[in-house]
Amino acid sequence: MKYRTIGTDPAHRREVSVLALGAMLFGSLTDEKTSFAVLDRYVEAGGNFIDTSDNYAFWTDGGQGGQSEELLGRWRRGRGVGDEVVIATKLGARPLAPGTHYTDNPEGLSAKVIREAADRSRERLGVEKLDLLYAHIDDYTVEQRETVEGFGALVAEGTVGLLGVSNQAMWRVERARALAAAAGLPGYEVLQYQHSHLRPRFDIPGEFSPYGSLGHAGAELLGYLRADPALTLVAYMPLLGGAYVREDKPLPADYDHPGTPARLAVLRDIARETGATVNQVVLAWQIGAALPIVPLTGVSSVAQLEENLAAVDLELTEDQRTRLDTVH
């Protein structure tokens, strides 16, 4: 395994594996035995960066979520896992009532919610401190200053380490970070957005904006990442839910545009050259990028995990990286 540093404050920064493990469906669609087997193998391979959320996976049973955090808590207790494993979780998108959704009834990012939701996550996970806590989605009903101060209070109390953000417009992220800096409070340092080698159309309205996607890592986010060494991108859905390699998993509709075939062709060419799978090439491309990117992969079997772990040691040549980076 290889590692990189996230965060800048010596009191909270962590060394994490370059491949993160998503636990979204653990304890719901992925049963406990399989989930434990995947977690055990990931840690055995040197992995130490696990991702969840307080709303995972509410859509599987019409509830409010919490199954993933609860399973991770049972796994930690059963295996005697301590703070050597970094667990990141998120708040803000938990439905306030069963049968509702974060698009119409989210818990939001008020100071009260931040405190109460973080406490519930710590209890479910069985930890005294949340290593990394994200604002999962934006909340326009609350002043950003209140959100910034709410997160900052938890860091000051020692119940949260690093702060992150997901699915927000970059201008909102920068505004929140500026408010934090002006107040002498910690700001977001980890950005979790969807990012893969294929590029989506950014103009298709998404869940969070009628003007286009806010969940994908586009030019503004990648430029922001390049300009600020404090930031790290955790790239979710790097393998597009299996669509690179599975005929029964078509590419999402926002990847249906003239630029996709050329990028797919280069991936397949390099997979043949290296003897690797297309999935492994995508992950290796992210892991070895000039920008600080940590791919976050979700798996439902140890076999899928093994394929992803092999990408850590896949070294792409300079020529191969250039071809991957410059194809249009």
Coordinates of C-alpha atoms in Angstrom, one line a residue:
M1 CA 0.0 0.0 0.0
K2 CA 1.0 3.6 -0.5
Y3 CA -0.1 6.6 1.5
R4 CA -0.6 10.4 1.3
T5 CA -1.3 13.1 3.8
I6 CA -4.7 14.8 4.1
G7 CA -5.0 18.0 6.1
T8 CA -2.4 20.5 7.1
D9 CA -2.8 21.0 10.9
P10 CA -0.3 18.7 12.6
A11 CA -2.9 18.1 15.3
H12 CA -5.4 16.6 12.9
R13 CA -3.7 15.7 9.6
R14 CA -3.6 12.0 8.8
E15 CA -1.6 9.6 6.6
V16 CA -4.2 7.7 4.6
S17 CA -4.0 4.9 2.0
V18 CA -4.0 6.1 -1.6
L19 CA -7.1 3.9 -2.2
A20 CA -10.1 4.6 0.0
L21 CA -12.9 2.1 0.6
G22 CA -16.5 3.1 0.3
A23 CA -18.9 1.5 2.8
M24 CA -22.1 2.9 1.5
L25 CA -24.0 -0.3 1.1
F26 CA -22.4 -2.2 4.0
G27 CA -25.1 -3.4 6.3
S28 CA -27.9 -3.0 3.8
L29 CA -27.5 -4.4 0.3
T30 CA -24.1 -5.9 1.2
D31 CA -24.6 -8.3 4.1
E32 CA -22.6 -8.3 7.3
K33 CA -20.5 -11.4 6.5
T34 CA -19.4 -10.0 3.1
S35 CA -18.9 -6.5 4.5
F36 CA -16.6 -7.8 7.3
A37 CA -14.7 -9.9 4.8
V38 CA -14.1 -6.9 2.5
L39 CA -13.1 -4.7 5.5
D40 CA -10.7 -7.3 6.9
R41 CA -9.0 -7.8 3.5
Y42 CA -8.7 -4.0 2.9
V43 CA -7.0 -3.5 6.3
E44 CA -4.8 -6.6 5.8
A45 CA -3.6 -5.0 2.5
G46 CA -2.7 -1.8 4.3
G47 CA -5.8 0.2 3.6
N48 CA -6.8 2.6 6.3
F49 CA -9.3 5.1 4.8
I50 CA -12.9 4.1 5.0
D51 CA -15.8 6.3 3.9
T52 CA -19.5 6.4 5.0
S53 CA -22.3 8.8 5.8
D54 CA -25.1 9.1 8.4
N55 CA -27.7 8.7 5.6
Y56 CA -26.3 5.4 4.1
A57 CA -28.4 3.7 2.9
F58 CA -31.8 5.2 3.5
W59 CA -33.0 4.5 0.0
T60 CA -32.7 0.7 0.4
D61 CA -35.5 0.4 3.0
G62 CA -37.3 3.8 3.0
G63 CA -35.7 4.7 6.4
Q64 CA -33.3 7.4 7.4
G65 CA -30.0 5.6 7.0
G66 CA -27.4 4.7 9.6
Q67 CA -26.9 1.1 8.6
S68 CA -23.4 1.6 7.2
E69 CA -22.1 3.5 10.3
E70 CA -23.7 0.9 12.6
L71 CA -22.0 -2.0 10.7
L72 CA -18.6 -0.2 10.8
G73 CA -19.1 0.2 14.6
R74 CA -19.7 -3.5 15.0
W75 CA -16.7 -4.3 12.8
R76 CA -14.5 -2.0 14.8
R77 CA -15.6 -3.5 18.1
G78 CA -15.4 -7.1 16.9
R79 CA -11.9 -6.6 15.4
G80 CA -10.5 -4.3 18.0
V81 CA -9.9 -1.6 15.5
G82 CA -8.6 1.7 16.9
D83 CA -7.6 5.1 15.4
E84 CA -5.1 3.5 13.0
V85 CA -8.1 3.3 10.6
V86 CA -9.4 6.7 9.4
I87 CA -13.1 6.7 9.1
A88 CA -14.7 9.6 7.3
T89 CA -18.4 10.3 7.5
K90 CA -20.9 12.9 6.4
L91 CA -23.9 14.8 7.6
G92 CA -26.5 17.2 6.2
A93 CA -28.3 14.8 3.8
R94 CA -30.0 12.5 6.2
P95 CA -33.8 12.6 5.6
L96 CA -35.7 14.1 8.6
A97 CA -38.4 11.4 8.4
P98 CA -38.7 7.9 7.0
G99 CA -40.0 7.8 3.5
T100 CA -38.6 11.2 2.6
H101 CA -35.4 12.2 0.7
Y102 CA -32.6 14.6 1.0
T103 CA -33.9 16.4 -2.0
D104 CA -37.1 17.5 -0.2
N105 CA -36.5 16.9 3.5
P106 CA -32.8 17.0 4.5
E107 CA -31.5 17.5 8.0
G108 CA -29.4 20.5 6.7
L109 CA -26.4 22.2 8.1
S110 CA -27.5 24.3 11.1
A111 CA -25.3 24.4 14.1
K112 CA -27.8 22.3 16.1
V113 CA -28.0 19.6 13.4
I114 CA -24.2 19.5 13.0
R115 CA -23.7 18.9 16.7
E116 CA -26.5 16.4 17.1
A117 CA -25.7 14.5 13.9
A118 CA -22.0 14.3 14.7
D119 CA -22.8 12.9 18.1
R120 CA -25.1 10.3 16.6
S121 CA -22.4 9.3 14.1
R122 CA -19.8 9.0 16.9
E123 CA -22.1 6.7 18.8
R124 CA -22.9 4.5 15.8
L125 CA -19.3 4.2 14.9
G126 CA -18.1 3.7 18.4
V127 CA -15.5 6.5 18.3
E128 CA -14.7 9.4 20.5
K129 CA -13.5 11.5 17.5
L130 CA -14.6 11.6 13.9
D131 CA -11.4 11.7 11.9
L132 CA -13.0 13.5 8.9
L133 CA -16.4 15.0 8.8
Y134 CA -18.0 16.2 5.6
A135 CA -20.8 18.6 4.8
H136 CA -22.6 16.1 2.5
I137 CA -24.8 18.6 0.6
D138 CA -25.3 22.3 0.7
D139 CA -28.0 24.1 2.8
Y140 CA -29.1 27.5 1.5
T141 CA -31.6 27.9 4.4
V142 CA -28.8 28.5 6.9
E143 CA -26.2 31.3 6.9
Q144 CA -22.8 29.9 6.0
R145 CA -21.3 31.5 9.0
E146 CA -23.4 29.4 11.3
T147 CA -22.4 26.2 9.4
V148 CA -18.7 27.2 9.6
E149 CA -18.9 28.0 13.3
G150 CA -20.8 24.8 14.0
F151 CA -18.1 22.6 12.4
G152 CA -15.4 24.7 14.0
A153 CA -16.8 24.2 17.5
L154 CA -16.6 20.4 17.1
V155 CA -13.0 20.6 16.0
A156 CA -12.2 22.9 19.0
E157 CA -13.8 20.4 21.3
G158 CA -11.7 17.6 19.9
T159 CA -14.7 15.5 18.7
V160 CA -13.8 16.1 15.0
G161 CA -10.5 16.2 13.3
L162 CA -10.5 17.3 9.6
L163 CA -13.4 18.9 7.7
G164 CA -14.6 18.2 4.2
V165 CA -17.3 19.1 1.8
S166 CA -19.2 17.4 -1.1
N167 CA -21.7 18.3 -3.8
Q168 CA -21.4 22.1 -3.4
A169 CA -20.6 24.8 -5.9
M170 CA -17.0 25.9 -5.7
W171 CA -18.0 29.5 -5.0
R172 CA -19.8 28.3 -1.9
V173 CA -16.9 26.2 -0.9
E174 CA -14.5 29.1 -1.2
R175 CA -16.9 31.4 0.6
A176 CA -17.1 29.0 3.5
R177 CA -13.3 28.6 3.7
A178 CA -12.9 32.4 3.6
L179 CA -15.3 32.8 6.4
A180 CA -13.5 30.2 8.4
A181 CA -10.1 31.8 7.8
A182 CA -11.3 35.2 8.7
A183 CA -12.7 33.9 12.0
G184 CA -9.6 31.8 12.8
L185 CA -11.5 28.6 12.4
P186 CA -10.7 25.4 10.5
G187 CA -12.1 25.1 7.0
Y188 CA -12.8 22.4 4.5
E189 CA -9.6 20.7 3.4
V190 CA -11.0 17.5 1.7
L191 CA -13.3 17.8 -1.3
Q192 CA -15.4 14.7 -2.2
Y193 CA -16.7 14.8 -5.7
Q194 CA -17.4 12.4 -8.5
H195 CA -14.4 12.1 -10.8
S196 CA -13.3 9.6 -13.3
H197 CA -11.3 9.4 -16.6
L198 CA -14.4 9.9 -18.7
R199 CA -15.8 13.4 -18.6
P200 CA -19.5 14.0 -18.1
R201 CA -21.6 16.8 -19.6
F202 CA -21.7 19.4 -16.8
D203 CA -24.7 21.3 -18.3
I204 CA -27.3 18.6 -17.4
P205 CA -29.4 19.7 -14.5
G206 CA -28.6 17.7 -11.3
E207 CA -30.2 17.0 -7.9
F208 CA -28.6 20.1 -6.5
S209 CA -28.8 22.7 -9.2
P210 CA -31.1 23.3 -12.2
Y211 CA -28.1 24.8 -14.1
G212 CA -25.9 21.7 -14.2
S213 CA -24.1 19.2 -12.0
L214 CA -22.5 20.2 -8.7
G215 CA -21.4 16.7 -7.8
H216 CA -18.7 16.3 -10.5
A217 CA -15.2 17.5 -10.3
G218 CA -15.0 20.0 -13.2
A219 CA -12.5 22.5 -14.3
E220 CA -13.1 24.9 -11.4
L221 CA -12.5 22.2 -8.8
L222 CA -9.4 20.8 -10.4
G223 CA -8.0 24.3 -10.9
Y224 CA -8.7 25.0 -7.2
L225 CA -7.0 21.8 -6.2
R226 CA -3.9 22.8 -8.2
A227 CA -3.8 26.3 -6.7
D228 CA -4.2 25.3 -3.0
P229 CA -1.8 22.7 -1.5
A230 CA -4.1 22.3 1.5
L231 CA -6.7 20.6 -0.5
T232 CA -7.2 16.9 -1.4
L233 CA -9.8 15.5 -3.8
V234 CA -11.5 12.2 -2.7
A235 CA -12.9 11.0 -6.0
Y236 CA -16.1 9.0 -5.6
M237 CA -17.5 6.7 -8.3
P238 CA -14.2 6.6 -10.2
L239 CA -15.2 3.3 -11.9
L240 CA -18.7 4.6 -12.8
G241 CA -20.5 1.8 -10.9
G242 CA -18.9 -0.9 -13.0
A243 CA -19.8 0.7 -16.4
Y244 CA -16.2 0.5 -17.7
V245 CA -16.2 -3.3 -17.7
R246 CA -19.7 -4.6 -17.3
E247 CA -22.0 -4.9 -20.3
D248 CA -25.0 -5.0 -18.0
K249 CA -24.0 -1.6 -16.6
P250 CA -24.4 1.1 -19.2
L251 CA -22.6 4.4 -18.9
P252 CA -24.7 7.1 -17.2
A253 CA -26.6 9.3 -19.6
D254 CA -24.4 12.4 -18.9
Y255 CA -21.4 10.5 -20.5
D256 CA -23.2 10.1 -23.8
H257 CA -21.5 12.7 -25.9
P258 CA -18.9 12.8 -28.7
G259 CA -15.8 13.0 -26.4
T260 CA -16.5 9.6 -24.7
P261 CA -15.4 7.1 -27.4
A262 CA -11.9 8.6 -27.7
R263 CA -11.3 8.5 -24.0
L264 CA -12.6 5.0 -23.8
A265 CA -10.3 3.9 -26.6
V266 CA -7.2 5.2 -24.9
L267 CA -8.1 3.5 -21.7
R268 CA -8.6 0.2 -23.5
D269 CA -5.3 0.6 -25.4
I270 CA -3.4 1.2 -22.2
A271 CA -5.1 -1.7 -20.5
R272 CA -3.9 -4.0 -23.3
E273 CA -0.4 -2.5 -23.1
T274 CA -0.1 -3.0 -19.3
G275 CA -2.0 -6.3 -19.0
A276 CA -4.3 -4.5 -16.5
T277 CA -8.0 -4.1 -16.5
V278 CA -9.6 -0.8 -17.6
N279 CA -10.7 -0.3 -13.9
Q280 CA -7.1 -0.6 -12.8
V281 CA -5.9 1.9 -15.4
V282 CA -8.5 4.4 -14.2
L283 CA -7.5 4.0 -10.6
A284 CA -3.7 4.1 -11.3
W285 CA -4.2 7.2 -13.4
Q286 CA -5.8 9.0 -10.4
I287 CA -3.5 7.6 -7.8
G288 CA -0.4 8.8 -9.6
A289 CA -1.8 12.1 -10.8
A290 CA 0.0 15.4 -10.3
L291 CA -3.0 16.6 -8.3
P292 CA -3.7 15.1 -4.9
I293 CA -6.5 12.6 -5.7
V294 CA -7.6 9.7 -3.6
P295 CA -10.0 7.4 -5.5
L296 CA -12.9 6.1 -3.4
T297 CA -14.2 2.7 -4.6
G298 CA -17.2 0.8 -3.4
V299 CA -17.2 -3.0 -3.8
S300 CA -19.6 -5.8 -3.0
S301 CA -17.0 -8.7 -2.9
V302 CA -13.5 -9.4 -1.9
A303 CA -12.7 -10.3 -5.6
Q304 CA -13.7 -6.7 -6.7
L305 CA -11.5 -5.3 -3.9
E306 CA -8.5 -7.4 -5.0
E307 CA -8.8 -6.0 -8.5
N308 CA -8.8 -2.5 -7.1
L309 CA -5.9 -3.1 -4.7
A310 CA -3.8 -4.2 -7.6
A311 CA -4.1 -0.8 -9.2
V312 CA -2.0 0.7 -6.3
D313 CA 1.1 -1.0 -7.8
L314 CA 0.3 -0.3 -11.4
E315 CA 2.9 2.2 -12.7
L316 CA 1.9 4.0 -15.9
T317 CA 4.7 5.4 -18.1
E318 CA 5.0 9.1 -18.8
D319 CA 3.8 8.4 -22.4
Q320 CA 0.8 6.6 -21.2
R321 CA -0.1 9.4 -18.7
T322 CA 0.3 12.0 -21.4
R323 CA -2.1 10.1 -23.7
L324 CA -4.6 9.7 -20.9
D325 CA -4.3 13.4 -19.9
T326 CA -4.5 14.9 -23.4
V327 CA -7.1 12.9 -25.2
H328 CA -10.2 14.9 -26.1

